[in-house]
JSON list of C-alpha atoms in Angstrom, two decimals:
[
{"chain": "T", "resi": 194, "resn": "MET", "atom": "CA", "xyz": [-14.81, -5.31, 17.44]},
{"chain": "T", "resi": 195, "resn": "ALA", "atom": "CA", "xyz": [-18.18, -4.09, 16.29]},
{"chain": "T", "resi": 196, "resn": "GLY", "atom": "CA", "xyz": [-16.84, -2.80, 12.99]},
{"chain": "T", "resi": 197, "resn": "HIS", "atom": "CA", "xyz": [-17.54, 0.86, 13.43]},
{"chain": "T", "resi": 198, "resn": "TYR", "atom": "CA", "xyz": [-13.97, 2.09, 13.07]},
{"chain": "T", "resi": 199, "resn": "MET", "atom": "CA", "xyz": [-10.33, 1.06, 12.66]},
{"chain": "T", "resi": 200, "resn": "LEU", "atom": "CA", "xyz": [-7.54, 2.80, 14.54]},
{"chain": "T", "resi": 201, "resn": "GLN", "atom": "CA", "xyz": [-4.75, 4.07, 12.28]},
{"chain": "T", "resi": 202, "resn": "GLY", "atom": "CA", "xyz": [-1.53, 5.95, 12.77]},
{"chain": "T", "resi": 203, "resn": "ALA", "atom": "CA", "xyz": [-0.55, 8.98, 10.71]},
{"chain": "T", "resi": 204, "resn": "SER", "atom": "CA", "xyz": [1.66, 6.82, 8.49]},
{"chain": "T", "resi": 205, "resn": "SER", "atom": "CA", "xyz": [-1.48, 4.94, 7.45]},
{"chain": "T", "resi": 206, "resn": "PHE", "atom": "CA", "xyz": [-3.91, 7.74, 6.73]},
{"chain": "T", "resi": 207, "resn": "MET", "atom": "CA", "xyz": [-1.62, 10.48, 5.37]},
{"chain": "T", "resi": 208, "resn": "PRO", "atom": "CA", "xyz": [-0.82, 8.70, 2.06]},
{"chain": "T", "resi": 209, "resn": "VAL", "atom": "CA", "xyz": [-4.58, 8.31, 1.50]},
{"chain": "T", "resi": 210, "resn": "MET", "atom": "CA", "xyz": [-5.15, 11.99, 2.28]},
{"chain": "T", "resi": 211, "resn": "ALA", "atom": "CA", "xyz": [-2.45, 12.87, -0.27]},
{"chain": "T", "resi": 212, "resn": "LEU", "atom": "CA", "xyz": [-4.13, 10.58, -2.80]},
{"chain": "T", "resi": 213, "resn": "ALA", "atom": "CA", "xyz": [-7.45, 12.41, -2.25]},
{"chain": "T", "resi": 214, "resn": "PRO", "atom": "CA", "xyz": [-9.77, 9.84, -3.87]},
{"chain": "T", "resi": 215, "resn": "GLN", "atom": "CA", "xyz": [-13.16, 11.12, -5.04]},
{"chain": "T", "resi": 216, "resn": "SER", "atom": "CA", "xyz": [-16.58, 9.49, -5.24]},
{"chain": "T", "resi": 217, "resn": "GLY", "atom": "CA", "xyz": [-17.10, 7.40, -8.35]},
{"chain": "T", "resi": 218, "resn": "GLU", "atom": "CA", "xyz": [-13.41, 7.01, -9.25]},
{"chain": "T", "resi": 219, "resn": "THR", "atom": "CA", "xyz": [-11.44, 3.84, -9.90]},
{"chain": "T", "resi": 220, "resn": "VAL", "atom": "CA", "xyz": [-8.52, 3.43, -7.49]},
{"chain": "T", "resi": 221, "resn": "VAL", "atom": "CA", "xyz": [-5.82, 0.77, -7.17]},
{"chain": "T", "resi": 222, "resn": "ASP", "atom": "CA", "xyz": [-4.21, -0.01, -3.80]},
{"chain": "T", "resi": 223, "resn": "VAL", "atom": "CA", "xyz": [-1.14, -1.95, -4.95]},
{"chain": "T", "resi": 224, "resn": "ALA", "atom": "CA", "xyz": [-0.08, -3.45, -1.58]},
{"chain": "T", "resi": 225, "resn": "ALA", "atom": "CA", "xyz": [-3.33, -3.43, 0.40]},
{"chain": "T", "resi": 226, "resn": "ALA", "atom": "CA", "xyz": [-2.96, -5.70, 3.47]},
{"chain": "T", "resi": 227, "resn": "PRO", "atom": "CA", "xyz": [-4.31, -5.49, 6.11]},
{"chain": "T", "resi": 228, "resn": "GLY", "atom": "CA", "xyz": [-6.88, -3.12, 4.57]},
{"chain": "T", "resi": 229, "resn": "GLY", "atom": "CA", "xyz": [-6.70, 0.02, 6.70]},
{"chain": "T", "resi": 230, "resn": "LYS", "atom": "CA", "xyz": [-5.79, 2.34, 3.83]},
{"chain": "T", "resi": 231, "resn": "THR", "atom": "CA", "xyz": [-8.25, 0.60, 1.52]},
{"chain": "T", "resi": 232, "resn": "SER", "atom": "CA", "xyz": [-11.09, 1.11, 4.02]},
{"chain": "T", "resi": 233, "resn": "TYR", "atom": "CA", "xyz": [-10.16, 4.79, 4.39]},
{"chain": "T", "resi": 234, "resn": "ILE", "atom": "CA", "xyz": [-10.17, 5.18, 0.59]},
{"chain": "T", "resi": 235, "resn": "ALA", "atom": "CA", "xyz": [-13.64, 3.60, 0.52]},
{"chain": "T", "resi": 236, "resn": "ALA", "atom": "CA", "xyz": [-14.86, 5.99, 3.23]},
{"chain": "T", "resi": 237, "resn": "LEU", "atom": "CA", "xyz": [-13.54, 9.04, 1.36]},
{"chain": "T", "resi": 238, "resn": "MET", "atom": "CA", "xyz": [-15.21, 7.75, -1.82]},
{"chain": "T", "resi": 239, "resn": "LYS", "atom": "CA", "xyz": [-18.48, 7.24, 0.10]},
{"chain": "T", "resi": 240, "resn": "ASN", "atom": "CA", "xyz": [-18.37, 3.53, -0.83]},
{"chain": "T", "resi": 241, "resn": "SER", "atom": "CA", "xyz": [-18.83, 4.41, -4.54]},
{"chain": "T", "resi": 242, "resn": "GLY", "atom": "CA", "xyz": [-16.65, 3.80, -7.56]},
{"chain": "T", "resi": 243, "resn": "THR", "atom": "CA", "xyz": [-14.28, 0.84, -7.57]},
{"chain": "T", "resi": 244, "resn": "ILE", "atom": "CA", "xyz": [-11.19, 0.02, -5.54]},
{"chain": "T", "resi": 245, "resn": "PHE", "atom": "CA", "xyz": [-8.85, -2.77, -6.60]},
{"chain": "T", "resi": 246, "resn": "ALA", "atom": "CA", "xyz": [-7.18, -3.92, -3.37]},
{"chain": "T", "resi": 247, "resn": "ASN", "atom": "CA", "xyz": [-4.19, -6.00, -4.39]},
{"chain": "T", "resi": 248, "resn": "GLU", "atom": "CA", "xyz": [-2.01, -8.12, -2.13]},
{"chain": "T", "resi": 249, "resn": "LEU", "atom": "CA", "xyz": [0.81, -10.37, -3.31]},
{"chain": "T", "resi": 250, "resn": "ASN", "atom": "CA", "xyz": [0.76, -12.63, -0.23]},
{"chain": "T", "resi": 251, "resn": "PRO", "atom": "CA", "xyz": [-2.36, -14.86, -0.39]},
{"chain": "T", "resi": 252, "resn": "ALA", "atom": "CA", "xyz": [-2.23, -15.48, 3.37]},
{"chain": "T", "resi": 253, "resn": "ARG", "atom": "CA", "xyz": [-2.85, -11.75, 3.96]},
{"chain": "T", "resi": 254, "resn": "LEU", "atom": "CA", "xyz": [-6.01, -11.64, 1.80]},
{"chain": "T", "resi": 255, "resn": "LYS", "atom": "CA", "xyz": [-8.02, -13.05, 4.69]},
{"chain": "T", "resi": 256, "resn": "SER", "atom": "CA", "xyz": [-7.23, -10.04, 6.90]},
{"chain": "T", "resi": 257, "resn": "ILE", "atom": "CA", "xyz": [-8.17, -7.59, 4.13]},
{"chain": "T", "resi": 258, "resn": "SER", "atom": "CA", "xyz": [-11.43, -9.41, 3.45]},
{"chain": "T", "resi": 259, "resn": "ALA", "atom": "CA", "xyz": [-12.34, -9.58, 7.15]},
{"chain": "T", "resi": 260, "resn": "ASN", "atom": "CA", "xyz": [-11.54, -5.91, 7.80]},
{"chain": "T", "resi": 261, "resn": "LEU", "atom": "CA", "xyz": [-13.39, -4.64, 4.73]},
{"chain": "T", "resi": 262, "resn": "SER", "atom": "CA", "xyz": [-16.41, -6.80, 5.51]},
{"chain": "T", "resi": 263, "resn": "ARG", "atom": "CA", "xyz": [-16.45, -5.72, 9.16]},
{"chain": "T", "resi": 264, "resn": "LEU", "atom": "CA", "xyz": [-16.29, -2.06, 8.13]},
{"chain": "T", "resi": 265, "resn": "GLY", "atom": "CA", "xyz": [-19.06, -2.36, 5.54]},
{"chain": "T", "resi": 266, "resn": "VAL", "atom": "CA", "xyz": [-16.87, -1.66, 2.49]},
{"chain": "T", "resi": 267, "resn": "ALA", "atom": "CA", "xyz": [-18.77, -2.74, -0.62]},
{"chain": "T", "resi": 268, "resn": "ASN", "atom": "CA", "xyz": [-16.90, -1.14, -3.54]},
{"chain": "T", "resi": 269, "resn": "THR", "atom": "CA", "xyz": [-13.70, -3.19, -3.42]},
{"chain": "T", "resi": 270, "resn": "VAL", "atom": "CA", "xyz": [-12.38, -6.04, -5.56]},
{"chain": "T", "resi": 271, "resn": "LEU", "atom": "CA", "xyz": [-9.66, -8.14, -3.87]},
{"chain": "T", "resi": 272, "resn": "CYS", "atom": "CA", "xyz": [-6.76, -9.16, -6.13]},
{"chain": "T", "resi": 273, "resn": "ASN", "atom": "CA", "xyz": [-3.80, -11.46, -5.57]},
{"chain": "T", "resi": 274, "resn": "TYR", "atom": "CA", "xyz": [-1.14, -10.48, -8.11]},
{"chain": "T", "resi": 275, "resn": "ASP", "atom": "CA", "xyz": [2.44, -9.37, -8.24]},
{"chain": "T", "resi": 276, "resn": "GLY", "atom": "CA", "xyz": [1.99, -5.60, -8.53]},
{"chain": "T", "resi": 277, "resn": "ARG", "atom": "CA", "xyz": [3.95, -5.59, -11.76]},
{"chain": "T", "resi": 278, "resn": "GLN", "atom": "CA", "xyz": [1.15, -7.65, -13.37]},
{"chain": "T", "resi": 279, "resn": "LEU", "atom": "CA", "xyz": [-1.63, -5.19, -12.48]},
{"chain": "T", "resi": 280, "resn": "PRO", "atom": "CA", "xyz": [-1.59, -3.15, -15.73]},
{"chain": "T", "resi": 281, "resn": "SER", "atom": "CA", "xyz": [-2.47, -6.27, -17.73]},
{"chain": "T", "resi": 282, "resn": "VAL", "atom": "CA", "xyz": [-5.11, -7.33, -15.16]},
{"chain": "T", "resi": 283, "resn": "VAL", "atom": "CA", "xyz": [-6.83, -4.02, -14.36]},
{"chain": "T", "resi": 284, "resn": "GLY", "atom": "CA", "xyz": [-6.24, -2.53, -17.79]},
{"chain": "T", "resi": 285, "resn": "ARG", "atom": "CA", "xyz": [-4.13, 0.31, -19.04]},
{"chain": "T", "resi": 286, "resn": "ASN", "atom": "CA", "xyz": [-5.68, 3.78, -18.80]},
{"chain": "T", "resi": 287, "resn": "ALA", "atom": "CA", "xyz": [-8.40, 2.34, -16.59]},
{"chain": "T", "resi": 288, "resn": "VAL", "atom": "CA", "xyz": [-7.80, 4.02, -13.21]},
{"chain": "T", "resi": 289, "resn": "ASP", "atom": "CA", "xyz": [-7.98, 7.48, -11.74]},
{"chain": "T", "resi": 290, "resn": "ARG", "atom": "CA", "xyz": [-5.62, 7.09, -8.79]},
{"chain": "T", "resi": 291, "resn": "VAL", "atom": "CA", "xyz": [-3.00, 4.63, -7.53]},
{"chain": "T", "resi": 292, "resn": "LEU", "atom": "CA", "xyz": [-1.81, 4.10, -3.96]},
{"chain": "T", "resi": 293, "resn": "LEU", "atom": "CA", "xyz": [1.51, 2.36, -3.42]},
{"chain": "T", "resi": 294, "resn": "ASP", "atom": "CA", "xyz": [2.51, 1.86, 0.19]},
{"chain": "T", "resi": 295, "resn": "ALA", "atom": "CA", "xyz": [5.31, -0.49, -0.80]},
{"chain": "T", "resi": 296, "resn": "PRO", "atom": "CA", "xyz": [6.61, -3.24, 1.47]},
{"chain": "T", "resi": 297, "resn": "CYS", "atom": "CA", "xyz": [9.49, -1.87, 3.48]},
{"chain": "T", "resi": 298, "resn": "SER", "atom": "CA", "xyz": [11.90, -2.53, 6.31]},
{"chain": "T", "resi": 299, "resn": "GLY", "atom": "CA", "xyz": [9.37, -1.65, 9.00]},
{"chain": "T", "resi": 300, "resn": "THR", "atom": "CA", "xyz": [11.73, 0.77, 10.76]},
{"chain": "T", "resi": 301, "resn": "GLY", "atom": "CA", "xyz": [9.03, 3.44, 10.64]},
{"chain": "T", "resi": 302, "resn": "VAL", "atom": "CA", "xyz": [7.05, 1.58, 13.29]},
{"chain": "T", "resi": 303, "resn": "VAL", "atom": "CA", "xyz": [9.94, 1.30, 15.75]},
{"chain": "T", "resi": 304, "resn": "SER", "atom": "CA", "xyz": [8.02, 3.52, 18.21]},
{"chain": "T", "resi": 305, "resn": "LYS", "atom": "CA", "xyz": [5.34, 0.80, 18.43]},
{"chain": "T", "resi": 306, "resn": "ASP", "atom": "CA", "xyz": [7.71, -2.18, 18.27]},
{"chain": "T", "resi": 307, "resn": "PRO", "atom": "CA", "xyz": [11.31, -1.54, 19.44]},
{"chain": "T", "resi": 308, "resn": "SER", "atom": "CA", "xyz": [12.37, -5.04, 18.34]},
{"chain": "T", "resi": 309, "resn": "VAL", "atom": "CA", "xyz": [12.19, -3.79, 14.73]},
{"chain": "T", "resi": 310, "resn": "LYS", "atom": "CA", "xyz": [15.32, -1.71, 15.41]},
{"chain": "T", "resi": 311, "resn": "VAL", "atom": "CA", "xyz": [17.42, -4.80, 16.03]},
{"chain": "T", "resi": 312, "resn": "GLY", "atom": "CA", "xyz": [15.84, -6.84, 13.23]},
{"chain": "T", "resi": 313, "resn": "ALA", "atom": "CA", "xyz": [16.32, -4.12, 10.59]},
{"chain": "T", "resi": 314, "resn": "ALA", "atom": "CA", "xyz": [19.93, -3.57, 11.60]},
{"chain": "T", "resi": 315, "resn": "LEU", "atom": "CA", "xyz": [20.71, -7.26, 11.24]},
{"chain": "T", "resi": 316, "resn": "CYS", "atom": "CA", "xyz": [18.89, -7.59, 7.93]},
{"chain": "T", "resi": 317, "resn": "SER", "atom": "CA", "xyz": [20.56, -4.54, 6.40]},
{"chain": "T", "resi": 318, "resn": "ARG", "atom": "CA", "xyz": [23.95, -6.25, 6.72]},
{"chain": "T", "resi": 319, "resn": "PHE", "atom": "CA", "xyz": [22.74, -8.84, 4.23]},
{"chain": "T", "resi": 320, "resn": "GLY", "atom": "CA", "xyz": [21.33, -6.41, 1.71]},
{"chain": "T", "resi": 321, "resn": "TRP", "atom": "CA", "xyz": [17.72, -6.97, 2.70]},
{"chain": "T", "resi": 322, "resn": "LEU", "atom": "CA", "xyz": [16.94, -3.25, 2.83]},
{"chain": "T", "resi": 323, "resn": "TRP", "atom": "CA", "xyz": [18.45, -2.76, -0.61]},
{"chain": "T", "resi": 324, "resn": "ARG", "atom": "CA", "xyz": [16.30, -5.53, -2.06]},
{"chain": "T", "resi": 325, "resn": "ARG", "atom": "CA", "xyz": [13.18, -4.03, -0.47]},
{"chain": "T", "resi": 326, "resn": "HIS", "atom": "CA", "xyz": [14.08, -0.62, -1.91]},
{"chain": "T", "resi": 327, "resn": "ALA", "atom": "CA", "xyz": [14.64, -2.13, -5.35]},
{"chain": "T", "resi": 328, "resn": "ASP", "atom": "CA", "xyz": [11.28, -3.94, -5.11]},
{"chain": "T", "resi": 329, "resn": "ALA", "atom": "CA", "xyz": [9.54, -0.68, -4.18]},
{"chain": "T", "resi": 330, "resn": "CYS", "atom": "CA", "xyz": [11.17, 1.13, -7.11]},
{"chain": "T", "resi": 331, "resn": "ARG", "atom": "CA", "xyz": [10.06, -1.59, -9.53]},
{"chain": "T", "resi": 332, "resn": "LEU", "atom": "CA", "xyz": [6.51, -1.39, -8.19]},
{"chain": "T", "resi": 333, "resn": "LEU", "atom": "CA", "xyz": [6.49, 2.39, -8.49]},
{"chain": "T", "resi": 334, "resn": "CYS", "atom": "CA", "xyz": [7.67, 2.19, -12.10]},
{"chain": "T", "resi": 335, "resn": "MET", "atom": "CA", "xyz": [4.94, -0.38, -12.75]},
{"chain": "T", "resi": 336, "resn": "CYS", "atom": "CA", "xyz": [2.18, 1.99, -11.57]},
{"chain": "T", "resi": 337, "resn": "GLU", "atom": "CA", "xyz": [2.58, 4.47, -14.43]},
{"chain": "T", "resi": 338, "resn": "PRO", "atom": "CA", "xyz": [1.27, 2.06, -17.10]},
{"chain": "T", "resi": 339, "resn": "LEU", "atom": "CA", "xyz": [-1.94, 1.63, -15.10]},
{"chain": "T", "resi": 340, "resn": "ASP", "atom": "CA", "xyz": [-2.87, 5.09, -16.37]},
{"chain": "T", "resi": 341, "resn": "PRO", "atom": "CA", "xyz": [-0.26, 7.58, -17.52]},
{"chain": "T", "resi": 342, "resn": "CYS", "atom": "CA", "xyz": [-2.99, 10.23, -17.32]},
{"chain": "T", "resi": 343, "resn": "ALA", "atom": "CA", "xyz": [-4.06, 9.28, -13.81]},
{"chain": "T", "resi": 344, "resn": "GLN", "atom": "CA", "xyz": [-4.83, 12.25, -11.63]},
{"chain": "T", "resi": 345, "resn": "SER", "atom": "CA", "xyz": [-2.77, 11.05, -8.71]},
{"chain": "T", "resi": 346, "resn": "LEU", "atom": "CA", "xyz": [-0.18, 8.52, -7.60]},
{"chain": "T", "resi": 347, "resn": "SER", "atom": "CA", "xyz": [0.60, 8.40, -3.91]},
{"chain": "T", "resi": 348, "resn": "SER", "atom": "CA", "xyz": [3.64, 6.46, -2.79]},
{"chain": "T", "resi": 349, "resn": "SER", "atom": "CA", "xyz": [4.89, 6.30, 0.77]},
{"chain": "T", "resi": 350, "resn": "LYS", "atom": "CA", "xyz": [7.69, 4.85, 2.85]},
{"chain": "T", "resi": 351, "resn": "CYS", "atom": "CA", "xyz": [7.44, 4.42, 6.59]},
{"chain": "T", "resi": 352, "resn": "THR", "atom": "CA", "xyz": [11.18, 4.01, 7.07]},
{"chain": "T", "resi": 353, "resn": "ARG", "atom": "CA", "xyz": [13.45, 5.98, 9.33]},
{"chain": "T", "resi": 354, "resn": "SER", "atom": "CA", "xyz": [16.52, 4.55, 7.64]},
{"chain": "T", "resi": 355, "resn": "TRP", "atom": "CA", "xyz": [18.76, 7.17, 6.03]},
{"chain": "T", "resi": 356, "resn": "GLU", "atom": "CA", "xyz": [19.97, 4.63, 3.46]},
{"chain": "T", "resi": 357, "resn": "LYS", "atom": "CA", "xyz": [16.45, 4.02, 2.17]},
{"chain": "T", "resi": 358, "resn": "LYS", "atom": "CA", "xyz": [15.46, 7.69, 2.09]},
{"chain": "T", "resi": 359, "resn": "SER", "atom": "CA", "xyz": [18.52, 8.69, 0.12]},
{"chain": "T", "resi": 360, "resn": "GLN", "atom": "CA", "xyz": [18.16, 6.06, -2.61]}
]
């Protein structure tokens, strides 16, 4: 990979299009790995302003760092926090836009990986989907204190599960 582009599906770039980041703004990507949405935000912002790319799982920071470096992204600060801690880290009333593509069941990518269908069905029996939904709701509620006057908050779910969509 020469670093000139990163292939993304619609589920990756549409939340960023809805967010509509502008040059010079401060943006938080709450669950950033592997960095595809973050790199698209940087491109739309013309590599200006500041992006806080947060990822809870420290093992996934390496992929974000590698992808952003390869793509020439220079306006991003990598963070490793529980998303609920971000208001105290980034600062209240300090951001213009927030992207939350919360961790989910993965059923939205079943067209690329049919094994997800079986895995999600088994996990849902044990309440895993409910816990993921509850985590996403907590993260979404956490985003408002980042800046109650923020111009935009974009939250997305890639699920095809009726249970998750209806809750």
